[in-house]
């Protein structure tokens, strides 16, 4: 593809044609200024998070451009979801290798437009640069909570129970399928390519969950962060971890599920007397919630078999280094 | 360098050892949560901007790690400066090639620590990932302005004058020196490696400047953005462009100066009757301000010689594509 029409038309034309239409917030000034302004509702504070995605690390080079865009946005919204924040907007920094053509970027922007409508957010700024390396996407997402209302990682207490939304392991299985160039089951591949940020659930869990995190690196690894900062020990029952029918048909290995990552479900702890509120949150958000373990005194996270024995896990989740 | 002590100790240990100490804001939770919270002073709004720097594009691979870090932070603070915002914090997303060692990152974090003290900002979040490509640094900077108080790019009016802070062309000359492996003049190289965000000046120009932008891609190119969004024509006198003594000693070509970029000065327009206020702003900020042209009806930006004739400029500034 080297026809002139398929080349990138210059940084500023690119922004004007593809990205300015995504800047629906008035404070984004149609991306014609150096910066954007954001007003917060009275009594609220900003919640802000950043995630960077690198081709070949967080998505595959041949993934469709619209799903790459949607995943990049959604993994950031997932952080806001776990914190109980209401999303408002995001900044997008893109470094583009030479092979990326206008049509690819048009589809990428189309994926963002679709998800902006789904989640009610606006592009409010960013940057576009060339790179001799892989496509790299850095998103900073902004949301709001009533002051002091963010759900922390710190806050799990001995006696609390451990819960997780949805099903675990599907995205990891989807990635394994893509790596062997399989095209089905589509449901698993879709969970890797387009995760679902549990925004309604996160809002419903505000004031109910004692600690929460979104599952990105692997359920055990991410629960390990709650254990660390809360100074508690989490015991997870392997047999209780929710697995999808599609995942079960592929063997349904629970250890693989809890270490695979990319689920973007919300893992959280809550006092046992909040079970009814959790049931209502699940109903409001339209997502299943499963009780998978307990919080105790001590440190770290352990996976237990049906007899209560610890299952040795070599690697609790994904690590970059 | 392959001794164990020089390797990166894992993503989370890296964050805990090098980056958590930079998270001095209480809402950053020592980087132990998925997100940070930011409260705004009453009557203020958030100003937010993002810039991504790629090795070999925005800095050189052999630049010192502390100056790479400081440049990445400062180019973002420069955007806040041009908008009249008071900086509060930033998020840092880093993608690291395998060759980057712990000691390199320690120096990188040291550069950030130094500049955080200089500018009164806190790291409040971010992400660290591996990359098979070049070192890539994405920063999102947050600042505040009184509601409605941001200095826009849009706002230049026919009859206004055009001004610029400091001197122009030094950073471009510094880059040219580095590319031929020259080590002096240091003053020029330092301006490329560690630009100075004009934060005090930006605050002092709030309500005085009718439009402002920071000079990153090249003075003419950046003034072109003001011309575009303000729907005016800017006439710049080549002979009036402020050049440093060091730049003059290298020949002092004004056309090269106004197209080179990386100056991170503030270029702005203001009504002619605000000259006294501009003089006071320069004194408060301790930086020279030079009147370099006029705003008229029409479109675009032109560079004029001493006789008022247009100087043909092939390329007004840096473009990535």
Short mmCIF file of N, CA and C in Angstrom, two decimals, chain A residues 8-12 14 29 31-40 42 44-55 57-58 79-80 82-83 91-96 124-134 136-140 142 145 147 150-154 212-214 217 225 229 318-321, chain B residues 8-12 14 29 31-40 42 44-55 57-58 79-80 82-83 91-96 124-134 136-140 142 145 147 150-154 212-214 217 225 229 318-321:
data_model
loop_
_atom_site.label_atom_id
_atom_site.label_comp_id
_atom_site.label_asym_id
_atom_site.label_seq_id
_atom_site.Cartn_x
_atom_site.Cartn_y
_atom_site.Cartn_z
N UNK A 8 -0.11 8.69 5.65
CA UNK A 8 -0.55 9.57 6.72
C UNK A 8 -0.36 11.01 6.24
N UNK A 9 -1.39 11.86 6.37
CA UNK A 9 -1.37 13.18 5.73
C UNK A 9 -0.65 14.25 6.53
N UNK A 10 0.24 13.89 7.43
CA UNK A 10 0.90 14.91 8.26
C UNK A 10 0.25 14.92 9.63
N UNK A 11 1.06 15.24 10.64
CA UNK A 11 0.60 15.11 12.02
C UNK A 11 -0.67 15.93 12.29
N UNK A 12 -0.70 17.17 11.80
CA UNK A 12 -1.80 18.05 12.19
C UNK A 12 -3.07 17.74 11.39
N UNK A 14 -3.74 14.76 10.35
CA UNK A 14 -4.18 13.50 10.97
C UNK A 14 -5.04 13.79 12.19
N UNK A 29 -11.34 21.67 23.40
CA UNK A 29 -11.09 22.69 22.37
C UNK A 29 -10.83 22.06 20.99
N UNK A 31 -9.09 19.71 20.18
CA UNK A 31 -7.65 19.38 20.08
C UNK A 31 -6.85 20.47 19.37
N UNK A 32 -7.34 21.71 19.41
CA UNK A 32 -6.63 22.80 18.74
C UNK A 32 -5.77 23.60 19.73
N UNK A 33 -5.67 23.15 20.97
CA UNK A 33 -4.84 23.89 21.92
C UNK A 33 -3.76 22.96 22.50
N UNK A 34 -2.86 23.52 23.32
CA UNK A 34 -1.79 22.70 23.92
C UNK A 34 -2.32 21.80 25.02
N UNK A 35 -3.45 22.15 25.59
CA UNK A 35 -3.94 21.47 26.78
C UNK A 35 -5.44 21.52 26.79
N UNK A 36 -6.04 20.70 27.64
CA UNK A 36 -7.49 20.69 27.81
C UNK A 36 -7.81 21.15 29.22
N UNK A 37 -9.05 21.61 29.41
CA UNK A 37 -9.50 21.92 30.77
C UNK A 37 -10.60 20.94 31.16
N UNK A 38 -10.64 20.64 32.43
CA UNK A 38 -11.64 19.72 32.98
C UNK A 38 -12.19 20.33 34.25
N UNK A 39 -13.51 20.49 34.31
CA UNK A 39 -14.14 20.94 35.56
C UNK A 39 -14.66 19.73 36.30
N UNK A 40 -14.55 19.74 37.61
CA UNK A 40 -15.08 18.63 38.41
C UNK A 40 -16.40 19.05 39.05
N UNK A 42 -19.02 19.68 41.92
CA UNK A 42 -18.80 20.10 43.31
C UNK A 42 -18.76 18.87 44.24
N UNK A 44 -16.52 16.62 44.37
CA UNK A 44 -15.86 15.46 43.76
C UNK A 44 -14.37 15.69 43.61
N UNK A 45 -13.63 14.60 43.48
CA UNK A 45 -12.22 14.72 43.15
C UNK A 45 -11.93 13.90 41.91
N UNK A 46 -10.77 14.19 41.32
CA UNK A 46 -10.36 13.51 40.10
C UNK A 46 -9.74 12.16 40.46
N UNK A 47 -10.00 11.15 39.63
CA UNK A 47 -9.29 9.87 39.71
C UNK A 47 -8.57 9.69 38.38
N UNK A 48 -7.28 9.43 38.42
CA UNK A 48 -6.49 9.42 37.19
C UNK A 48 -5.57 8.20 37.15
N UNK A 49 -5.45 7.61 35.98
CA UNK A 49 -4.68 6.38 35.82
C UNK A 49 -4.09 6.33 34.42
N UNK A 50 -2.96 5.65 34.26
CA UNK A 50 -2.33 5.56 32.94
C UNK A 50 -1.89 4.13 32.66
N UNK A 51 -2.13 3.66 31.45
CA UNK A 51 -1.66 2.35 31.01
C UNK A 51 -1.11 2.49 29.61
N UNK A 52 0.02 1.85 29.38
CA UNK A 52 0.68 1.90 28.07
C UNK A 52 0.62 0.50 27.45
N UNK A 53 0.27 0.43 26.17
CA UNK A 53 0.19 -0.85 25.48
C UNK A 53 1.19 -0.87 24.33
N UNK A 54 1.95 -1.94 24.24
CA UNK A 54 2.99 -2.08 23.22
C UNK A 54 2.66 -3.28 22.34
N UNK A 55 2.72 -3.05 21.02
CA UNK A 55 2.50 -4.12 20.04
C UNK A 55 3.43 -5.29 20.33
N UNK A 57 3.42 -7.03 22.92
CA UNK A 57 3.44 -7.27 24.36
C UNK A 57 2.00 -7.34 24.89
N UNK A 58 1.20 -6.30 24.56
CA UNK A 58 -0.18 -6.22 25.06
C UNK A 58 -1.22 -6.54 24.00
N UNK A 79 -9.34 0.26 35.17
CA UNK A 79 -8.74 0.77 36.40
C UNK A 79 -9.69 1.73 37.11
N UNK A 80 -10.34 2.60 36.32
CA UNK A 80 -11.31 3.51 36.94
C UNK A 80 -12.47 2.72 37.55
N UNK A 82 -12.49 -0.32 38.81
CA UNK A 82 -12.12 -0.97 40.07
C UNK A 82 -12.08 0.04 41.22
N UNK A 83 -11.83 1.30 40.88
CA UNK A 83 -11.74 2.34 41.91
C UNK A 83 -13.08 3.00 42.20
N UNK A 91 -6.62 10.98 27.58
CA UNK A 91 -5.60 11.50 26.66
C UNK A 91 -4.92 10.31 26.00
N UNK A 92 -4.57 10.48 24.74
CA UNK A 92 -4.02 9.38 23.93
C UNK A 92 -2.69 9.81 23.33
N UNK A 93 -1.61 9.14 23.72
CA UNK A 93 -0.31 9.37 23.08
C UNK A 93 0.03 8.14 22.24
N UNK A 94 0.28 8.39 20.98
CA UNK A 94 0.49 7.30 20.01
C UNK A 94 1.86 7.44 19.40
N UNK A 95 2.66 6.36 19.41
CA UNK A 95 3.87 6.41 18.58
C UNK A 95 3.71 5.37 17.47
N UNK A 96 3.83 5.88 16.24
CA UNK A 96 3.43 5.12 15.06
C UNK A 96 4.63 4.69 14.22
N UNK A 124 -9.62 14.04 25.20
CA UNK A 124 -9.39 15.45 25.57
C UNK A 124 -7.97 15.91 25.28
N UNK A 125 -7.13 15.05 24.73
CA UNK A 125 -5.79 15.52 24.41
C UNK A 125 -4.90 14.36 24.06
N UNK A 126 -3.63 14.68 23.81
CA UNK A 126 -2.68 13.62 23.51
C UNK A 126 -1.55 14.09 22.64
N UNK A 127 -0.93 13.14 21.97
CA UNK A 127 0.26 13.42 21.19
C UNK A 127 0.42 12.31 20.16
N UNK A 128 1.00 12.67 19.02
CA UNK A 128 1.25 11.68 17.98
C UNK A 128 2.68 11.85 17.52
N UNK A 129 3.43 10.76 17.50
CA UNK A 129 4.84 10.84 17.11
C UNK A 129 5.21 9.63 16.26
N UNK A 130 6.26 9.77 15.49
CA UNK A 130 6.79 8.64 14.73
C UNK A 130 7.70 7.81 15.64
N UNK A 131 7.84 6.52 15.33
CA UNK A 131 8.79 5.68 16.06
C UNK A 131 9.43 4.67 15.12
N UNK A 132 10.72 4.38 15.33
CA UNK A 132 11.33 3.28 14.58
C UNK A 132 10.95 1.93 15.19
N UNK A 133 10.23 1.92 16.28
CA UNK A 133 9.90 0.68 16.99
C UNK A 133 8.45 0.26 16.80
N UNK A 134 7.94 -0.53 17.74
CA UNK A 134 6.57 -1.04 17.64
C UNK A 134 5.55 0.04 17.95
N UNK A 136 3.03 1.95 19.87
CA UNK A 136 2.91 2.10 21.32
C UNK A 136 1.79 3.09 21.61
N UNK A 137 0.92 2.70 22.52
CA UNK A 137 -0.28 3.47 22.82
C UNK A 137 -0.28 3.76 24.32
N UNK A 138 -0.20 5.03 24.68
CA UNK A 138 -0.25 5.40 26.10
C UNK A 138 -1.52 6.18 26.33
N UNK A 139 -2.35 5.69 27.22
CA UNK A 139 -3.60 6.38 27.54
C UNK A 139 -3.60 6.76 29.01
N UNK A 140 -4.03 7.99 29.27
CA UNK A 140 -4.30 8.43 30.63
C UNK A 140 -5.80 8.67 30.73
N UNK A 142 -9.26 9.75 32.90
CA UNK A 142 -9.71 10.60 34.01
C UNK A 142 -11.13 10.23 34.40
N UNK A 145 -14.82 10.79 41.51
CA UNK A 145 -15.53 10.16 42.64
C UNK A 145 -15.90 11.27 43.62
N UNK A 147 -15.55 13.15 46.93
CA UNK A 147 -14.29 13.25 47.69
C UNK A 147 -14.16 12.14 48.73
N UNK A 150 -13.05 6.95 46.63
CA UNK A 150 -12.38 5.94 45.83
C UNK A 150 -12.23 4.62 46.59
N UNK A 151 -12.46 3.50 45.91
CA UNK A 151 -12.22 2.19 46.51
C UNK A 151 -10.74 1.87 46.40
N UNK A 152 -10.08 1.68 47.54
CA UNK A 152 -8.64 1.47 47.54
C UNK A 152 -8.26 0.01 47.35
N UNK A 153 -6.98 -0.23 47.09
CA UNK A 153 -6.42 -1.57 47.22
C UNK A 153 -6.22 -1.89 48.70
N UNK A 154 -5.86 -0.87 49.44
CA UNK A 154 -5.62 -1.00 50.87
C UNK A 154 -6.98 -0.95 51.55
N UNK A 212 -10.31 -3.21 46.29
CA UNK A 212 -10.60 -3.72 44.94
C UNK A 212 -9.45 -3.44 44.00
N UNK A 213 -9.35 -4.28 42.97
CA UNK A 213 -8.33 -4.14 41.92
C UNK A 213 -8.93 -4.74 40.66
N UNK A 214 -8.47 -4.26 39.50
CA UNK A 214 -8.92 -4.96 38.29
C UNK A 214 -7.88 -6.02 37.93
N UNK A 217 -2.88 -8.50 35.36
CA UNK A 217 -1.68 -9.33 35.26
C UNK A 217 -1.96 -10.80 35.58
N UNK A 225 -1.41 -7.86 45.24
CA UNK A 225 -1.23 -6.43 45.53
C UNK A 225 -2.14 -6.00 46.67
N UNK A 229 -0.60 -4.41 50.21
CA UNK A 229 -0.84 -3.07 50.75
C UNK A 229 -1.83 -3.11 51.92
N UNK A 318 1.64 -12.19 35.02
CA UNK A 318 2.53 -11.64 34.02
C UNK A 318 3.45 -10.60 34.65
N UNK A 319 4.73 -10.63 34.29
CA UNK A 319 5.64 -9.57 34.70
C UNK A 319 6.51 -9.19 33.51
N UNK A 320 6.77 -7.88 33.38
CA UNK A 320 7.49 -7.41 32.19
C UNK A 320 8.98 -7.68 32.25
N UNK A 321 9.55 -7.85 33.47
CA UNK A 321 11.01 -7.93 33.57
C UNK A 321 11.43 -9.19 34.29
N UNK B 8 17.22 -5.07 36.03
CA UNK B 8 16.00 -4.50 36.59
C UNK B 8 15.36 -5.54 37.50
N UNK B 9 14.99 -5.15 38.74
CA UNK B 9 14.59 -6.14 39.75
C UNK B 9 13.13 -6.57 39.66
N UNK B 10 12.49 -6.43 38.52
CA UNK B 10 11.06 -6.77 38.42
C UNK B 10 10.25 -5.50 38.48
N UNK B 11 9.11 -5.52 37.78
CA UNK B 11 8.30 -4.31 37.61
C UNK B 11 7.92 -3.67 38.95
N UNK B 12 7.47 -4.49 39.90
CA UNK B 12 6.92 -3.90 41.12
C UNK B 12 8.02 -3.45 42.07
N UNK B 14 10.87 -2.38 41.00
CA UNK B 14 11.36 -1.18 40.34
C UNK B 14 10.54 0.04 40.76
N UNK B 29 -0.94 7.78 46.76
CA UNK B 29 -0.92 6.52 47.54
C UNK B 29 0.39 5.77 47.38
N UNK B 31 2.04 5.12 44.91
CA UNK B 31 1.96 4.28 43.70
C UNK B 31 1.54 2.84 44.04
N UNK B 32 0.83 2.65 45.15
CA UNK B 32 0.41 1.30 45.53
C UNK B 32 -1.03 1.02 45.13
N UNK B 33 -1.65 1.93 44.38
CA UNK B 33 -3.03 1.66 43.96
C UNK B 33 -3.12 1.74 42.44
N UNK B 34 -4.31 1.43 41.90
CA UNK B 34 -4.49 1.46 40.44
C UNK B 34 -4.56 2.87 39.90
N UNK B 35 -4.88 3.82 40.76
CA UNK B 35 -5.16 5.18 40.31
C UNK B 35 -4.81 6.14 41.43
N UNK B 36 -4.72 7.41 41.06
CA UNK B 36 -4.46 8.46 42.04
C UNK B 36 -5.68 9.36 42.12
N UNK B 37 -5.79 10.08 43.24
CA UNK B 37 -6.84 11.08 43.34
C UNK B 37 -6.20 12.47 43.39
N UNK B 38 -6.90 13.43 42.83
CA UNK B 38 -6.43 14.82 42.80
C UNK B 38 -7.60 15.71 43.18
N UNK B 39 -7.41 16.53 44.20
CA UNK B 39 -8.42 17.53 44.56
C UNK B 39 -8.02 18.86 43.94
N UNK B 40 -8.99 19.61 43.46
CA UNK B 40 -8.70 20.93 42.90
C UNK B 40 -9.08 22.01 43.90
N UNK B 42 -10.87 25.22 45.29
CA UNK B 42 -12.19 25.78 44.98
C UNK B 42 -12.06 26.87 43.89
N UNK B 44 -11.28 26.47 40.83
CA UNK B 44 -10.27 26.16 39.82
C UNK B 44 -10.71 25.00 38.94
N UNK B 45 -10.10 24.91 37.78
CA UNK B 45 -10.31 23.73 36.94
C UNK B 45 -8.96 23.12 36.61
N UNK B 46 -9.04 21.87 36.14
CA UNK B 46 -7.84 21.12 35.79
C UNK B 46 -7.38 21.54 34.39
N UNK B 47 -6.06 21.62 34.19
CA UNK B 47 -5.47 21.76 32.86
C UNK B 47 -4.60 20.53 32.65
N UNK B 48 -4.80 19.83 31.54
CA UNK B 48 -4.12 18.55 31.36
C UNK B 48 -3.54 18.45 29.95
N UNK B 49 -2.34 17.90 29.85
CA UNK B 49 -1.64 17.83 28.57
C UNK B 49 -0.76 16.59 28.56
N UNK B 50 -0.49 16.04 27.37
CA UNK B 50 0.34 14.84 27.27
C UNK B 50 1.35 15.00 26.14
N UNK B 51 2.58 14.59 26.40
CA UNK B 51 3.62 14.57 25.37
C UNK B 51 4.39 13.28 25.49
N UNK B 52 4.68 12.67 24.36
CA UNK B 52 5.41 11.42 24.32
C UNK B 52 6.77 11.67 23.68
N UNK B 53 7.84 11.11 24.28
CA UNK B 53 9.18 11.27 23.73
C UNK B 53 9.75 9.91 23.36
N UNK B 54 10.30 9.84 22.18
CA UNK B 54 10.84 8.58 21.67
C UNK B 54 12.34 8.75 21.42
N UNK B 55 13.11 7.78 21.92
CA UNK B 55 14.57 7.77 21.72
C UNK B 55 14.89 7.87 20.22
N UNK B 57 14.17 10.24 18.33
CA UNK B 57 13.28 11.23 17.72
C UNK B 57 13.33 12.52 18.55
N UNK B 58 13.11 12.38 19.87
CA UNK B 58 13.05 13.56 20.75
C UNK B 58 14.28 13.72 21.63
N UNK B 79 4.02 23.06 28.27
CA UNK B 79 2.65 23.23 27.78
C UNK B 79 1.77 23.88 28.84
N UNK B 80 1.93 23.43 30.09
CA UNK B 80 1.15 24.06 31.17
C UNK B 80 1.54 25.53 31.31
N UNK B 82 2.62 27.65 29.03
CA UNK B 82 2.04 28.48 27.97
C UNK B 82 0.56 28.74 28.21
N UNK B 83 -0.08 27.82 28.94
CA UNK B 83 -1.52 27.96 29.21
C UNK B 83 -1.80 28.74 30.49
N UNK B 91 1.77 11.92 35.40
CA UNK B 91 1.82 10.46 35.27
C UNK B 91 2.89 10.12 34.25
N UNK B 92 3.60 9.03 34.48
CA UNK B 92 4.74 8.64 33.66
C UNK B 92 4.55 7.21 33.16
N UNK B 93 4.42 7.04 31.84
CA UNK B 93 4.38 5.70 31.26
C UNK B 93 5.68 5.49 30.50
N UNK B 94 6.37 4.41 30.87
CA UNK B 94 7.71 4.14 30.34
C UNK B 94 7.69 2.81 29.62
N UNK B 95 8.17 2.76 28.37
CA UNK B 95 8.43 1.44 27.80
C UNK B 95 9.93 1.29 27.60
N UNK B 96 10.45 0.23 28.21
CA UNK B 96 11.90 0.07 28.38
C UNK B 96 12.46 -1.04 27.52
N UNK B 124 2.28 11.05 40.18
CA UNK B 124 1.04 10.54 40.79
C UNK B 124 0.58 9.23 40.17
N UNK B 125 1.31 8.72 39.20
CA UNK B 125 0.89 7.44 38.63
C UNK B 125 1.65 7.14 37.36
N UNK B 126 1.29 6.02 36.74
CA UNK B 126 1.95 5.68 35.50
C UNK B 126 1.97 4.20 35.25
N UNK B 127 2.89 3.79 34.41
CA UNK B 127 2.95 2.40 33.97
C UNK B 127 4.37 2.13 33.48
N UNK B 128 4.81 0.89 33.64
CA UNK B 128 6.13 0.50 33.16
C UNK B 128 5.97 -0.79 32.38
N UNK B 129 6.51 -0.82 31.16
CA UNK B 129 6.36 -2.01 30.33
C UNK B 129 7.65 -2.27 29.57
N UNK B 130 7.84 -3.50 29.15
CA UNK B 130 8.97 -3.83 28.30
C UNK B 130 8.62 -3.48 26.85
N UNK B 131 9.64 -3.22 26.03
CA UNK B 131 9.41 -3.01 24.60
C UNK B 131 10.57 -3.58 23.80
N UNK B 132 10.27 -4.16 22.63
CA UNK B 132 11.36 -4.55 21.73
C UNK B 132 11.90 -3.34 20.96
N UNK B 133 11.31 -2.18 21.15
CA UNK B 133 11.70 -0.99 20.38
C UNK B 133 12.48 0.00 21.21
N UNK B 134 12.46 1.26 20.78
CA UNK B 134 13.23 2.30 21.47
C UNK B 134 12.57 2.70 22.79
N UNK B 136 10.63 4.71 25.21
CA UNK B 136 9.53 5.63 24.94
C UNK B 136 8.96 6.11 26.27
N UNK B 137 8.80 7.42 26.36
CA UNK B 137 8.38 8.06 27.61
C UNK B 137 7.13 8.88 27.34
N UNK B 138 6.03 8.49 27.96
CA UNK B 138 4.79 9.26 27.80
C UNK B 138 4.45 9.89 29.13
N UNK B 139 4.35 11.20 29.14
CA UNK B 139 4.00 11.91 30.37
C UNK B 139 2.69 12.68 30.15
N UNK B 140 1.83 12.59 31.15
CA UNK B 140 0.64 13.44 31.20
C UNK B 140 0.82 14.36 32.40
N UNK B 142 -0.54 17.52 34.88
CA UNK B 142 -1.76 18.14 35.39
C UNK B 142 -1.43 19.47 36.05
N UNK B 145 -5.91 26.08 36.84
CA UNK B 145 -6.12 27.51 36.60
C UNK B 145 -7.45 27.90 37.26
N UNK B 147 -11.12 28.94 37.17
CA UNK B 147 -12.06 28.56 36.10
C UNK B 147 -12.11 29.60 35.00
N UNK B 150 -7.56 29.81 31.58
CA UNK B 150 -6.49 29.29 30.72
C UNK B 150 -6.22 30.25 29.55
N UNK B 151 -4.95 30.43 29.21
CA UNK B 151 -4.59 31.22 28.03
C UNK B 151 -4.68 30.31 26.80
N UNK B 152 -5.55 30.69 25.87
CA UNK B 152 -5.79 29.85 24.71
C UNK B 152 -4.80 30.12 23.57
N UNK B 153 -4.79 29.22 22.59
CA UNK B 153 -4.16 29.53 21.30
C UNK B 153 -5.07 30.46 20.51
N UNK B 154 -6.35 30.25 20.66
CA UNK B 154 -7.34 31.07 19.97
C UNK B 154 -7.51 32.35 20.75
N UNK B 212 -1.43 32.16 23.35
CA UNK B 212 -0.05 31.73 23.65
C UNK B 212 0.14 30.26 23.29
N UNK B 213 1.40 29.92 23.02
CA UNK B 213 1.78 28.54 22.71
C UNK B 213 3.23 28.38 23.13
N UNK B 214 3.64 27.17 23.47
CA UNK B 214 5.07 27.00 23.73
C UNK B 214 5.75 26.56 22.44
N UNK B 217 7.88 22.78 18.08
CA UNK B 217 8.18 22.30 16.72
C UNK B 217 8.98 23.32 15.91
N UNK B 225 0.02 27.75 14.38
CA UNK B 225 -1.17 27.20 15.06
C UNK B 225 -2.03 28.32 15.64
N UNK B 229 -5.98 28.86 14.43
CA UNK B 229 -7.17 28.78 15.27
C UNK B 229 -7.73 30.16 15.59
N UNK B 318 9.36 21.24 12.64
CA UNK B 318 9.47 19.79 12.65
C UNK B 318 8.10 19.15 12.46
N UNK B 319 8.07 18.09 11.62
CA UNK B 319 6.84 17.31 11.50
C UNK B 319 7.21 15.84 11.50
N UNK B 320 6.37 15.02 12.17
CA UNK B 320 6.72 13.61 12.32
C UNK B 320 6.46 12.78 11.07
N UNK B 321 5.57 13.26 10.20
CA UNK B 321 5.17 12.40 9.08
C UNK B 321 5.38 13.10 7.74
#
